[in-house]
Coordinates of N, CA, C and O in Angstrom, one line a residue:
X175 N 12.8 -14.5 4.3 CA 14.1 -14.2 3.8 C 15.0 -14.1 5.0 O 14.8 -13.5 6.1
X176 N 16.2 -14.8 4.8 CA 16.9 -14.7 5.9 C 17.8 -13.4 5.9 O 18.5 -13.0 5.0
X177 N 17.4 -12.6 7.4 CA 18.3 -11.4 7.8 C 17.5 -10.5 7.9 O 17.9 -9.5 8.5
X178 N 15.9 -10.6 7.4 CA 15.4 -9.5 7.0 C 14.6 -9.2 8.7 O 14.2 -10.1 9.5
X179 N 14.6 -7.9 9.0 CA 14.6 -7.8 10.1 C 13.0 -6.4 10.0 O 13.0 -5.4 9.2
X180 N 11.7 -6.7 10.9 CA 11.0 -6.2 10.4 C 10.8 -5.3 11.8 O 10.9 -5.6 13.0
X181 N 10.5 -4.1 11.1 CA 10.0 -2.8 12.3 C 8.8 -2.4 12.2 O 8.6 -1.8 11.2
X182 N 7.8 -2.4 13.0 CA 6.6 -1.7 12.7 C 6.3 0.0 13.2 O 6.7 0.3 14.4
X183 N 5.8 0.8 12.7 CA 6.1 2.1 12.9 C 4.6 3.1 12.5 O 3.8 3.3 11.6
X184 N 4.8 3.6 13.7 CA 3.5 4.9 13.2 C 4.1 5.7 12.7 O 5.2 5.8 12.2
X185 N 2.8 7.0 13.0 CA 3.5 8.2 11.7 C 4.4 8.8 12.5 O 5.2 9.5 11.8
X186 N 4.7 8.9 14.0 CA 6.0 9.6 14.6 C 6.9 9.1 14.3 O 7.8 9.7 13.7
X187 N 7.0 8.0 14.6 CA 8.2 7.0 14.1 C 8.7 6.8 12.9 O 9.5 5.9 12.7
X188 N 8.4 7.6 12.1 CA 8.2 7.5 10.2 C 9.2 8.8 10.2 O 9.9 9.1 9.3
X189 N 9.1 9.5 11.2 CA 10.0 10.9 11.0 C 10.9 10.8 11.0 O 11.4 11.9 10.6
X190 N 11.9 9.7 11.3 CA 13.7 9.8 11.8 C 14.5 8.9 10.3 O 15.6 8.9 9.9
X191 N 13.0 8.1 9.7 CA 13.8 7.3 8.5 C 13.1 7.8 7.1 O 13.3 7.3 5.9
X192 N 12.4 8.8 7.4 CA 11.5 8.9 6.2 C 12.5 9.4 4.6 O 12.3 9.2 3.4
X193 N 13.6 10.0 5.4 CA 15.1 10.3 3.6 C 15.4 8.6 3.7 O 15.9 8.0 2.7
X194 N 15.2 8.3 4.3 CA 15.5 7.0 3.6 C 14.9 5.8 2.9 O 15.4 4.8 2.4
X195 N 13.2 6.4 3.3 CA 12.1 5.7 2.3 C 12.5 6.7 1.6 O 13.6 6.4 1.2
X196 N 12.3 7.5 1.2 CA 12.4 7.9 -0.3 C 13.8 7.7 -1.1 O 14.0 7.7 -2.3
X197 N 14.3 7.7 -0.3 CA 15.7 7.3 -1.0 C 15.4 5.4 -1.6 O 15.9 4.9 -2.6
X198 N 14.8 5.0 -1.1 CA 14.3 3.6 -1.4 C 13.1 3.8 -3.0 O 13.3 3.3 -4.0
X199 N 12.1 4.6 -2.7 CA 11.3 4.8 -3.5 C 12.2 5.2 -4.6 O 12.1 4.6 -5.7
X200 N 13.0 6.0 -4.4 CA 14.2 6.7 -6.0 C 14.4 5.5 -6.5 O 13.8 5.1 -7.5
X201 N 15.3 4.7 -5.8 CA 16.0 3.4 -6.5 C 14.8 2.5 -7.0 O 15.1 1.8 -8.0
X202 N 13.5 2.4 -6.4 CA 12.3 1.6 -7.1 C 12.3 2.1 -8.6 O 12.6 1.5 -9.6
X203 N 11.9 3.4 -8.4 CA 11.1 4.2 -9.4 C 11.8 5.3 -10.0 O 11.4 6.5 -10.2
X204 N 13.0 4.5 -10.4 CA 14.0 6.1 -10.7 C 14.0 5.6 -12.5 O 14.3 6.5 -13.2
X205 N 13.9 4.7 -13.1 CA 13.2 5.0 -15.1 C 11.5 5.7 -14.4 O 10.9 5.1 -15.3
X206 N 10.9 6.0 -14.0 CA 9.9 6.7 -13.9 C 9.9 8.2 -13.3 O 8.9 8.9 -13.3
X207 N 11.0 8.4 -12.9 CA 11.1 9.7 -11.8 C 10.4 10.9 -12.8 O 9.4 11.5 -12.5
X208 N 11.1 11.1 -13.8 CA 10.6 11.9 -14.7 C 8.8 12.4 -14.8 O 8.3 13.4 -15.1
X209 N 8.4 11.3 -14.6 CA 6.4 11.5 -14.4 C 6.4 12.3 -13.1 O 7.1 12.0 -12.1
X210 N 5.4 13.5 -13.3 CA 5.3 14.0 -12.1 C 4.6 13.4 -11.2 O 4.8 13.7 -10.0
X211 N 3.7 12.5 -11.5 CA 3.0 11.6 -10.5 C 3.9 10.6 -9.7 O 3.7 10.1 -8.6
X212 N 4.7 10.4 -10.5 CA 5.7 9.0 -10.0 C 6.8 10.4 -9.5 O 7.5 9.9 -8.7
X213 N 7.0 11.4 -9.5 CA 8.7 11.9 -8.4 C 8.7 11.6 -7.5 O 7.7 10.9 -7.1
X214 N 9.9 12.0 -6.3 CA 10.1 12.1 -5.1 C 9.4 12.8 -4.4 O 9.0 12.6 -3.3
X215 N 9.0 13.9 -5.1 CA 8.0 14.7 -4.2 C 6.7 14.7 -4.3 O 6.1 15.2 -3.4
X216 N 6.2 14.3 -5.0 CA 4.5 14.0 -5.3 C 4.5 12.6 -3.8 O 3.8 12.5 -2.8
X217 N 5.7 11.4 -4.6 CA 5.5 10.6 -3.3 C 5.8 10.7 -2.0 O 5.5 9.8 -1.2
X218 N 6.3 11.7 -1.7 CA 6.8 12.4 -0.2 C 5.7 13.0 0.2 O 5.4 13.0 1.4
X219 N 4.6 13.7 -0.8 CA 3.7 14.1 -0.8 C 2.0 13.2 -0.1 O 1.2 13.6 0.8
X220 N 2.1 12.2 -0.8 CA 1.0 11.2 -0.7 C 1.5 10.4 0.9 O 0.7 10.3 1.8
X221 N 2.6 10.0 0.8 CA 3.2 9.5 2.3 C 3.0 10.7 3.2 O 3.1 10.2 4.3
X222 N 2.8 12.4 3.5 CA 2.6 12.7 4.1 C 1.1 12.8 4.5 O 0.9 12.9 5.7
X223 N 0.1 12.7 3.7 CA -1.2 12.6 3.5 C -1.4 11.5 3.8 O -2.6 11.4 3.7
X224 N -0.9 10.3 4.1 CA -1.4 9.4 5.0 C -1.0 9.0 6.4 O -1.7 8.3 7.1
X225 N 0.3 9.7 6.8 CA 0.3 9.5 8.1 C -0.6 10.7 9.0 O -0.3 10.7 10.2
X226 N -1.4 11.4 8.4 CA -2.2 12.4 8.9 C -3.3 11.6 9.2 O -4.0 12.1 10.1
X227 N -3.7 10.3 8.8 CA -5.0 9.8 9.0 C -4.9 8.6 9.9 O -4.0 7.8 10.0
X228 N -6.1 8.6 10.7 CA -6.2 7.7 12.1 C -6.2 6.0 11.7 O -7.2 5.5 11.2
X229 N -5.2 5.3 12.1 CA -5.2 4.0 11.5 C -4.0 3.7 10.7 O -3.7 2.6 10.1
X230 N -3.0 5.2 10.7 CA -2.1 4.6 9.9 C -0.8 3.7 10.5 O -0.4 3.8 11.7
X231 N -0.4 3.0 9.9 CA 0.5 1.7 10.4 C 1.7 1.8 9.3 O 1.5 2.6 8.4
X232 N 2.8 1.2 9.3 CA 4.1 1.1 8.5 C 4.6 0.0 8.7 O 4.2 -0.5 9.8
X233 N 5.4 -0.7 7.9 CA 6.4 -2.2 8.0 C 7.7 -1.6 7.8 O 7.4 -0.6 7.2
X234 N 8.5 -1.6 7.9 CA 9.6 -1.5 7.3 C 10.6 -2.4 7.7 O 11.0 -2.6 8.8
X235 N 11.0 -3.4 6.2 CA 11.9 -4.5 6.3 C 13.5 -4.6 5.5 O 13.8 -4.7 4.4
X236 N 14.3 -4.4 7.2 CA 15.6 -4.3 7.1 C 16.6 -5.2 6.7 O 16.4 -6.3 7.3
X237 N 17.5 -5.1 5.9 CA 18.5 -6.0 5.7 C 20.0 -5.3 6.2 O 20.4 -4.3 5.7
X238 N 20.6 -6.2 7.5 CA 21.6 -5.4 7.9 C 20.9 -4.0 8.9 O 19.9 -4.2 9.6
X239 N 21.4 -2.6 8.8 CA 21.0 -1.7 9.0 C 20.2 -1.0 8.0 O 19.6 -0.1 8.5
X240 N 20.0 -1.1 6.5 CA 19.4 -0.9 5.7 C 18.1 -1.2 4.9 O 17.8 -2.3 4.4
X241 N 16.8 0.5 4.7 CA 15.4 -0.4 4.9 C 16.2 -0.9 3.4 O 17.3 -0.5 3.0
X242 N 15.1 -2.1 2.8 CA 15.0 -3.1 2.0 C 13.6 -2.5 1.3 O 13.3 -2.1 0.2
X243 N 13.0 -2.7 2.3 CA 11.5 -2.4 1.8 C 10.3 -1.9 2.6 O 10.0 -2.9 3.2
X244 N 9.7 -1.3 2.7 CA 8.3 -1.2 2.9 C 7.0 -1.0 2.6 O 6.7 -0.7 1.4
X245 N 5.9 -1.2 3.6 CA 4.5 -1.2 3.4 C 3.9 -0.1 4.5 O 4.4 0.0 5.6
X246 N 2.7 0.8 4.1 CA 2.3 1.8 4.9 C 1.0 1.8 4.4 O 0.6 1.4 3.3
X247 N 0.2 2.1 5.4 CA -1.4 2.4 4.7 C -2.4 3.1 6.1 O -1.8 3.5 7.0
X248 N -3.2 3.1 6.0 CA -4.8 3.7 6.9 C -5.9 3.3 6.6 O -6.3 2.8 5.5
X249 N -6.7 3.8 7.9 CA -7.6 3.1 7.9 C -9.0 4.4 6.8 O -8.9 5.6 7.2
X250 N -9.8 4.2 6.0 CA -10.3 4.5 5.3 C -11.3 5.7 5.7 O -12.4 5.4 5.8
X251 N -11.1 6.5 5.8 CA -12.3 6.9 6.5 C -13.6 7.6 6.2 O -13.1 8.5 5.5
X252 N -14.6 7.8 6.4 CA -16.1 7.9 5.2 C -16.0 9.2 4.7 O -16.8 9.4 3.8
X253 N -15.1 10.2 4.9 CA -14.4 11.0 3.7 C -13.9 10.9 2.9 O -13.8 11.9 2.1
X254 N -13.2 9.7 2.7 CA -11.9 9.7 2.2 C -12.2 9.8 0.3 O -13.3 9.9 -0.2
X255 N -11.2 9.8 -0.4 CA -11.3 10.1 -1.9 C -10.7 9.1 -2.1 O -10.0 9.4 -3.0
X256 N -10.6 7.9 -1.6 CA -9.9 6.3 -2.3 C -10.5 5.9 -3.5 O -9.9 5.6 -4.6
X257 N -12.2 6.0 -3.0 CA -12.9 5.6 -4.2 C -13.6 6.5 -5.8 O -14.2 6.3 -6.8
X258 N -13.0 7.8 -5.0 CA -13.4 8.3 -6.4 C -13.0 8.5 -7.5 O -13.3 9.5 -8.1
X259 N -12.5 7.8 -7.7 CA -12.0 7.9 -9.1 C -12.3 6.2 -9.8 O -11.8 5.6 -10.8
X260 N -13.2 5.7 -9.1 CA -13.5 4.3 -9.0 C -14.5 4.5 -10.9 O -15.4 5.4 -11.1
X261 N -14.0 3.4 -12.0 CA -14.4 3.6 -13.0 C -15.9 2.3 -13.1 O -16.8 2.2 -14.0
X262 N -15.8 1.9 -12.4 CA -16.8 0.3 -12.6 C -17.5 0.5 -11.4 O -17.2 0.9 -10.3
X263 N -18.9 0.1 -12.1 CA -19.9 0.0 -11.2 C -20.0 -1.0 -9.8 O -19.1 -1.8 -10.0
X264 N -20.2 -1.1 -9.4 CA -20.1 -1.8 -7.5 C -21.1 -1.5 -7.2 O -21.7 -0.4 -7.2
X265 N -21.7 -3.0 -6.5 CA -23.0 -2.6 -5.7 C -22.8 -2.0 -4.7 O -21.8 -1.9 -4.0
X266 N -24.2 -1.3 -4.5 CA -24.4 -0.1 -3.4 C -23.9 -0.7 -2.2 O -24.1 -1.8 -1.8
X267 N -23.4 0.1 -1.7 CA -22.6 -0.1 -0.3 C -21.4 -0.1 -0.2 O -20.7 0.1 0.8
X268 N -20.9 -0.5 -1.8 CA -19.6 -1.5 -1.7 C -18.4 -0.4 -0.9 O -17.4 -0.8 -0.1
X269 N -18.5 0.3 -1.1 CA -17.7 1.4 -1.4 C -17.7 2.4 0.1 O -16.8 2.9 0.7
X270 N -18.8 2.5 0.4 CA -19.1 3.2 1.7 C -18.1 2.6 3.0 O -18.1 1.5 3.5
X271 N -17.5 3.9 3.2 CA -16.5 3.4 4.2 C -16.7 4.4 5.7 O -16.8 5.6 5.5
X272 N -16.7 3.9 6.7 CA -16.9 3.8 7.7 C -16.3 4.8 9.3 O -16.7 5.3 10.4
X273 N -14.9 4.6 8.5 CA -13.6 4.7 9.8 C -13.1 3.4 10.4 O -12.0 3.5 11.0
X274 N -13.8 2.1 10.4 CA -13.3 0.9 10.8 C -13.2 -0.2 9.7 O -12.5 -1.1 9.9
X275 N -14.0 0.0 8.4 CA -14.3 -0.7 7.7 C -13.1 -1.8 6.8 O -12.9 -3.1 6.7
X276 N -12.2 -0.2 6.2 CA -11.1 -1.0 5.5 C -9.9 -0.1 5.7 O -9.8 1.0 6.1
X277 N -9.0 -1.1 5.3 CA -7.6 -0.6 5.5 C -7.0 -0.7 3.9 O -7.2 -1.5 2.9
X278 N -6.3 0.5 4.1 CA -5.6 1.0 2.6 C -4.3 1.1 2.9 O -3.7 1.7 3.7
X279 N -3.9 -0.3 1.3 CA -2.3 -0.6 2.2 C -2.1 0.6 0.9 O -2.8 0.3 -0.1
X280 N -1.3 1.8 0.9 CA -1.1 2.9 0.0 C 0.2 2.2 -0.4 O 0.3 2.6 -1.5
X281 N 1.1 1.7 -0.2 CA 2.7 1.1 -0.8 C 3.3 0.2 -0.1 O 3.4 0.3 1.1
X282 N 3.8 -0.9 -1.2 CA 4.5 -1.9 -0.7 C 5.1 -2.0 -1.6 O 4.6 -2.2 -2.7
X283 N 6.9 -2.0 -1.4 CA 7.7 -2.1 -2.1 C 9.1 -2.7 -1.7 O 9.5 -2.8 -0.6
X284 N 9.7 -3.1 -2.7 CA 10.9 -3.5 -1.9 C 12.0 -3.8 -3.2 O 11.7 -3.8 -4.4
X285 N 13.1 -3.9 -2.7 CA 14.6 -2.7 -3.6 C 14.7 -4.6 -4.2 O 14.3 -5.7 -3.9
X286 N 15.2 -4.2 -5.0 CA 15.9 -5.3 -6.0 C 16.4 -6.6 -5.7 O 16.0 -7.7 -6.1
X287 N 17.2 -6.2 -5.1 CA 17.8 -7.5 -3.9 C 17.1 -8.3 -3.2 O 17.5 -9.5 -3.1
X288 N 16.1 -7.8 -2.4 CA 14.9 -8.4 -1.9 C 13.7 -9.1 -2.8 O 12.8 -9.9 -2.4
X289 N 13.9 -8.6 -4.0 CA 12.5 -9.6 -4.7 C 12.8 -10.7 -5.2 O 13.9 -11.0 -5.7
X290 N 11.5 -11.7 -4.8 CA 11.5 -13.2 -4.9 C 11.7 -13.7 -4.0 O 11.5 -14.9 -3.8
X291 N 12.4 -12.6 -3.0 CA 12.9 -13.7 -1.4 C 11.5 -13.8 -0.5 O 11.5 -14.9 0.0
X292 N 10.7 -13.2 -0.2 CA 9.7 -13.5 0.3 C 9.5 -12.3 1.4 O 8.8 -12.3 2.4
X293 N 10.3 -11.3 0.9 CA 10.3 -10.5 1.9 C 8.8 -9.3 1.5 O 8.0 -9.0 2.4
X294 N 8.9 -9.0 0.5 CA 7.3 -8.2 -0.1 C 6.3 -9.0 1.0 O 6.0 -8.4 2.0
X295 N 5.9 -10.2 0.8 CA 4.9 -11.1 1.8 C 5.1 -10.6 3.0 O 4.2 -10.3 3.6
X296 N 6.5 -10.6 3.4 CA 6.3 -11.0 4.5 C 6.2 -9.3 5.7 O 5.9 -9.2 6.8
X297 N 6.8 -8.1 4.7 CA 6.4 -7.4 5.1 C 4.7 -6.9 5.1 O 4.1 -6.3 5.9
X298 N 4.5 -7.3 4.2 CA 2.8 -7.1 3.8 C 1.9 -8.0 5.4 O 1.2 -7.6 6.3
X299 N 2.4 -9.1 5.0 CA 1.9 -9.7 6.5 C 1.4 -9.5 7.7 O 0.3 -9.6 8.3
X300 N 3.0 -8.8 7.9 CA 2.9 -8.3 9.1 C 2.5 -6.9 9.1 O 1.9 -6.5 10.2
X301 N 2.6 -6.1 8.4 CA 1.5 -4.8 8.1 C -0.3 -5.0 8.4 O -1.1 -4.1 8.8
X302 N -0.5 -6.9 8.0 CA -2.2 -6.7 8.5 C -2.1 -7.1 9.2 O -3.2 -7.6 9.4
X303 N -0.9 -7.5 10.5 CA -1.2 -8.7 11.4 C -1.8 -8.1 12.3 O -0.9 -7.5 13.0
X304 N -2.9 -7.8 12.9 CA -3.5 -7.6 14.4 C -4.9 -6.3 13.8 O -5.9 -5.9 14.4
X305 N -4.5 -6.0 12.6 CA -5.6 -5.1 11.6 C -6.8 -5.4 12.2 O -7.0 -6.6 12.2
X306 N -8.0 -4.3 12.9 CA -9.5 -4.7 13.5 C -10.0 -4.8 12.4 O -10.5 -5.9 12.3
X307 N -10.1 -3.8 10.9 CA -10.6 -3.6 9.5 C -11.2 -4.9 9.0 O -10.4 -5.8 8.9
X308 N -12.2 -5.2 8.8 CA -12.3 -6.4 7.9 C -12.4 -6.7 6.8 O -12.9 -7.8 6.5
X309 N -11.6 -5.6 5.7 CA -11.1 -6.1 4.7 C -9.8 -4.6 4.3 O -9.7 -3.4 4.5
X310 N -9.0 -5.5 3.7 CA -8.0 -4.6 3.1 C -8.1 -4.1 1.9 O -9.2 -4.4 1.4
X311 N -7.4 -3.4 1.3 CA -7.6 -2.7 -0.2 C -6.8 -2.2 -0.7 O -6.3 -1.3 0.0
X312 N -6.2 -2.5 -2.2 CA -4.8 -1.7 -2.7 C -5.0 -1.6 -3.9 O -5.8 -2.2 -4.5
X313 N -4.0 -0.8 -4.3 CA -4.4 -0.4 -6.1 C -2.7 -0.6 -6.8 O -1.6 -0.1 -6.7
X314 N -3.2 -1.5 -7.4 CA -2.2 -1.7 -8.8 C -2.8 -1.5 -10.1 O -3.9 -1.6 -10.6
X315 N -1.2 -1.2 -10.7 CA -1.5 -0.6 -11.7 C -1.6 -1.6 -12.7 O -1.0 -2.6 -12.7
X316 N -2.8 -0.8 -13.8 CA -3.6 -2.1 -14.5 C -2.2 -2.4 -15.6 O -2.1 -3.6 -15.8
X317 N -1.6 -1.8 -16.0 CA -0.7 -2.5 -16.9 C 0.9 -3.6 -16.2 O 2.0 -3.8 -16.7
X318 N 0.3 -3.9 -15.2 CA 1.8 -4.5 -14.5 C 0.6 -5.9 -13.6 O 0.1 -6.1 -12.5
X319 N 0.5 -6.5 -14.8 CA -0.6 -8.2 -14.6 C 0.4 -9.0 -13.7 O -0.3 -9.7 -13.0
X320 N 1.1 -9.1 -13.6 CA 2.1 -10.1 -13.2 C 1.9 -9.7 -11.6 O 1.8 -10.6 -10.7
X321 N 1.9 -8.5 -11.2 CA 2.0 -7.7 -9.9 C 0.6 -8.3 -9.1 O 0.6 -8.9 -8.0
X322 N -0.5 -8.0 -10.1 CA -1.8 -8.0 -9.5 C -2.3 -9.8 -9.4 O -3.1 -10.3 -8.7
X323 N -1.1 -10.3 -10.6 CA -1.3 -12.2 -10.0 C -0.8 -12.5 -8.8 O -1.3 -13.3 -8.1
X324 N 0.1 -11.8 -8.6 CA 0.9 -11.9 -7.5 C 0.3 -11.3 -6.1 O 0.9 -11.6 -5.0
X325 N -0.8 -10.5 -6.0 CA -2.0 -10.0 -4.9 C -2.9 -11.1 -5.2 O -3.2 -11.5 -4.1
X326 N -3.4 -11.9 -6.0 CA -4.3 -12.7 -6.1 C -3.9 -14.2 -5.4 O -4.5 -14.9 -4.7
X327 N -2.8 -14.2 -5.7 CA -2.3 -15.6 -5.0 C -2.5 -15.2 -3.8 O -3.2 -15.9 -3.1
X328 N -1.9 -14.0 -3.2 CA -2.1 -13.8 -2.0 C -3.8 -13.6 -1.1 O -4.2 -13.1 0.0
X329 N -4.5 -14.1 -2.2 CA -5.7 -13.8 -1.6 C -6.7 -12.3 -2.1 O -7.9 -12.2 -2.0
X330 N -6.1 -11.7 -2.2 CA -6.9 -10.6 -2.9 C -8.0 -10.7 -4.4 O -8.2 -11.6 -5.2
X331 N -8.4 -9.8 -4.4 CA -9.8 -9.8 -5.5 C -10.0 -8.6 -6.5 O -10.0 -7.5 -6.0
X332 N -10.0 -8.8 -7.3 CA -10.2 -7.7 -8.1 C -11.2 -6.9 -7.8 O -12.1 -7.7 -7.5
X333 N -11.7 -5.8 -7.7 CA -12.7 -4.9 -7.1 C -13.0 -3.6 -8.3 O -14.1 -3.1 -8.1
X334 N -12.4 -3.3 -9.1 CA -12.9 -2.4 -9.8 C -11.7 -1.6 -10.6 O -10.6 -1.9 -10.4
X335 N -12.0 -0.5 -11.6 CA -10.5 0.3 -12.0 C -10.6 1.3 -11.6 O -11.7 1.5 -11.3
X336 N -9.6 2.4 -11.2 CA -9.2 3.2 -10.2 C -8.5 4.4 -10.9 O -7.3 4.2 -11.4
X337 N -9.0 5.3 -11.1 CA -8.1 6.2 -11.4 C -7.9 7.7 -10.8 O -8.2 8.7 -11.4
X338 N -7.3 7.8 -9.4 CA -7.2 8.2 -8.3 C -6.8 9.4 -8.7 O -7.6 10.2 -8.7
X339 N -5.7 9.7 -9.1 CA -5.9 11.6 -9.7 C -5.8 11.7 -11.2 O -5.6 10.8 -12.0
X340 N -5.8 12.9 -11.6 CA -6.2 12.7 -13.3 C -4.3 12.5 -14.0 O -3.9 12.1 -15.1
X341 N -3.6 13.0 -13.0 CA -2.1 12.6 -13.9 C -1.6 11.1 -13.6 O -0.6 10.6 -14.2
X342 N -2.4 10.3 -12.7 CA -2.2 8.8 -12.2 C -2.0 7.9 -13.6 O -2.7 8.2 -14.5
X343 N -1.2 6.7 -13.6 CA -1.8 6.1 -14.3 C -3.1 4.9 -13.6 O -3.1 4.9 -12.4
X344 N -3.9 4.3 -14.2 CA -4.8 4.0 -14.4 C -4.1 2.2 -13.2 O -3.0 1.6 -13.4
X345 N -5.4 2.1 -12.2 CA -5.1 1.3 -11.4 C -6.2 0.1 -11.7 O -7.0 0.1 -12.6
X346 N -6.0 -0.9 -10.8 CA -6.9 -2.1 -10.2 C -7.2 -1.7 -8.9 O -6.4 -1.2 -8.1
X347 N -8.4 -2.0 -8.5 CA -8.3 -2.2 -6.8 C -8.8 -3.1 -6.6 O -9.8 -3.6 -7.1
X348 N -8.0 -3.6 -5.6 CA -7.7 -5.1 -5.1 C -9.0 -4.8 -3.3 O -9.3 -4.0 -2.5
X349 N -9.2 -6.4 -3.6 CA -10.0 -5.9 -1.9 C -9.6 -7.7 -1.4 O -9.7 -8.7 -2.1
X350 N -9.0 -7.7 0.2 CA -8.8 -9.0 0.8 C -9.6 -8.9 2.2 O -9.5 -8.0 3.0
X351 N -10.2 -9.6 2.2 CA -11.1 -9.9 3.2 C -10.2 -10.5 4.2 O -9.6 -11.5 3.9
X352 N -10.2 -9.6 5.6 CA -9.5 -9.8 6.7 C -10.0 -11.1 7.8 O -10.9 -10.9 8.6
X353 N -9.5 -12.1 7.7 CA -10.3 -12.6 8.8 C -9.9 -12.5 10.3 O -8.8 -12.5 10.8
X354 N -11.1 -12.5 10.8 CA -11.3 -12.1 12.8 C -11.0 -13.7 13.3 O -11.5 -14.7 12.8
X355 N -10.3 -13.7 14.1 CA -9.4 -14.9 14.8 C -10.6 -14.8 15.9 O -11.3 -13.8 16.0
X356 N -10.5 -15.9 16.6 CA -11.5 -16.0 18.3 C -10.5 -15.0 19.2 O -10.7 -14.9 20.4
X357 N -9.5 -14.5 18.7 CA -8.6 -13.8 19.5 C -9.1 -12.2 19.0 O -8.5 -11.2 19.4
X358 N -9.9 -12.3 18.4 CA -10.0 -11.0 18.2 C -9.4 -9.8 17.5 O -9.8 -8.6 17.7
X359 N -8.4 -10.2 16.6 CA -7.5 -9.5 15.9 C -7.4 -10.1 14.3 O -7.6 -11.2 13.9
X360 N -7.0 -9.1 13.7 CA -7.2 -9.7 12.1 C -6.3 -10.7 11.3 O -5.3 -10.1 11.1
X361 N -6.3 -11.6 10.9 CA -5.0 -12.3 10.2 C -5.2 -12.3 8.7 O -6.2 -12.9 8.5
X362 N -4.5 -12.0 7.7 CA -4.4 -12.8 6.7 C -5.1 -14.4 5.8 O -4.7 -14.8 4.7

C-alpha cells in the first residue's frame, strides 16, 4: 500500500500510542462494543496481558501520522492458556508449548481505509519477519469464513476450535509453519 509506513515496537514502546490502538480497535469494533468481550476495556485488558509476556513484538502501520492498523502477539509459553479452551482433539504434543516453540499473533487489524490495499499482509509480514518460533498461531472467529480464507491463502492451517474464555465467541486456530532461512531467522 502506498504511504503506509511500518513501525515495529515492544511492550515499552506500546506505552506512548496505546489511546490510540484503542481508539483504532473502537472504530474496528464499535457495532460490537456493547459485548463485554469485544469493549475497550476487556481489549485494553488482553493487550495488557500480552505485553507482560517474553517474546512480545507489535507492527503498527501508519498512514500519514496516523496508526491504520496493527498486529501484536508473543511468544507462547508452556504455561500459557492459548490452548485451553481447545474443543478438538490433536495429537499428543501438538499443543505443548515450550517458550520457543510458537508465536501468538493475538490481533491484526486494520481501519477501513486500509482494507484490500495489502496493508493487513503486509503488516502481518513484517510482525513474523526475523520470528526464531517455528510456527505461528491465531484464532479467528469461526463465523467470519471469508477472514479465515483469507489466513489460508496466506499459508496458514486450520488447527482446531477454540473457545478461549467462556464469554468469547467461538474461534478457529490457525497454525503457519515458520520457515528457518540459512540466515537463521524466520520468514513467512
Amino acid at each position: 500500500m502506498d504511504g503506509l509506513r511500518l513501525e515495529r515496537r515492544d511492550a515499552a514502546g506500546l506505552a506512548d500510542i496505546r489511546p490510540q490502538l484503542l481508539e483504532v480497535y473502537a472504530e474496528i469494533y464499535a457495532d460490537r462494543l456493547g459485548e463485554e468481550f469485544h469493549s475497550v476495556a476487556r481489549f485494553d485488558e488482553r493487550l495488557g496481558w500480552n505485553t507482560e509476556v517474553p517474546g512480545f513484538a507489535a507492527v503498527v502501520g501508519y498512514l500519514d501520522q496516523t496508526p491504520a492498523g496493527y498486529a501484536y502477539g508473543c511468544t507462547l509459553q508452556p504455561t500459557t492458556r492459548w490452548w485451553n479452551g481447545l474443543r478438538t482433539d490433536v495429537a499428543d504434543g501438538a499443543t505443548a508449548e515450550t517458550g520457543t516453540r510458537t508465536f501468538a499473533l493475538s490481533e491484526l487489524m486494520v481501519v477501513e481505509k486500509a482494507r484490500g490495499t495489502g496493508a493487513a499482509r503486509a503488516i502481518h509480514d513484517e510482525l513474523l519477519r526475523g520470528r526464531p518460533e517455528e510456527r505461528a498461531t491465531l484464532l479467528v472467529e469461526h463465523d467470519h469464513p471469508k477472514v479465515r480464507a483469507l489466513y489460508e491463502a496466506w499459508g496458514y492451517e486450520w488447527f482446531g476450535e477454540v473457545l478461549p474464555f467462556p464469554d468469547s465467541p467461538q474461534y478457529d486456530a490457525m497454525i503457519l509453519r515458520l520457515q528457518i532461512s540459512r540466515g537463521g531467522s524466520a520468514a513467512c
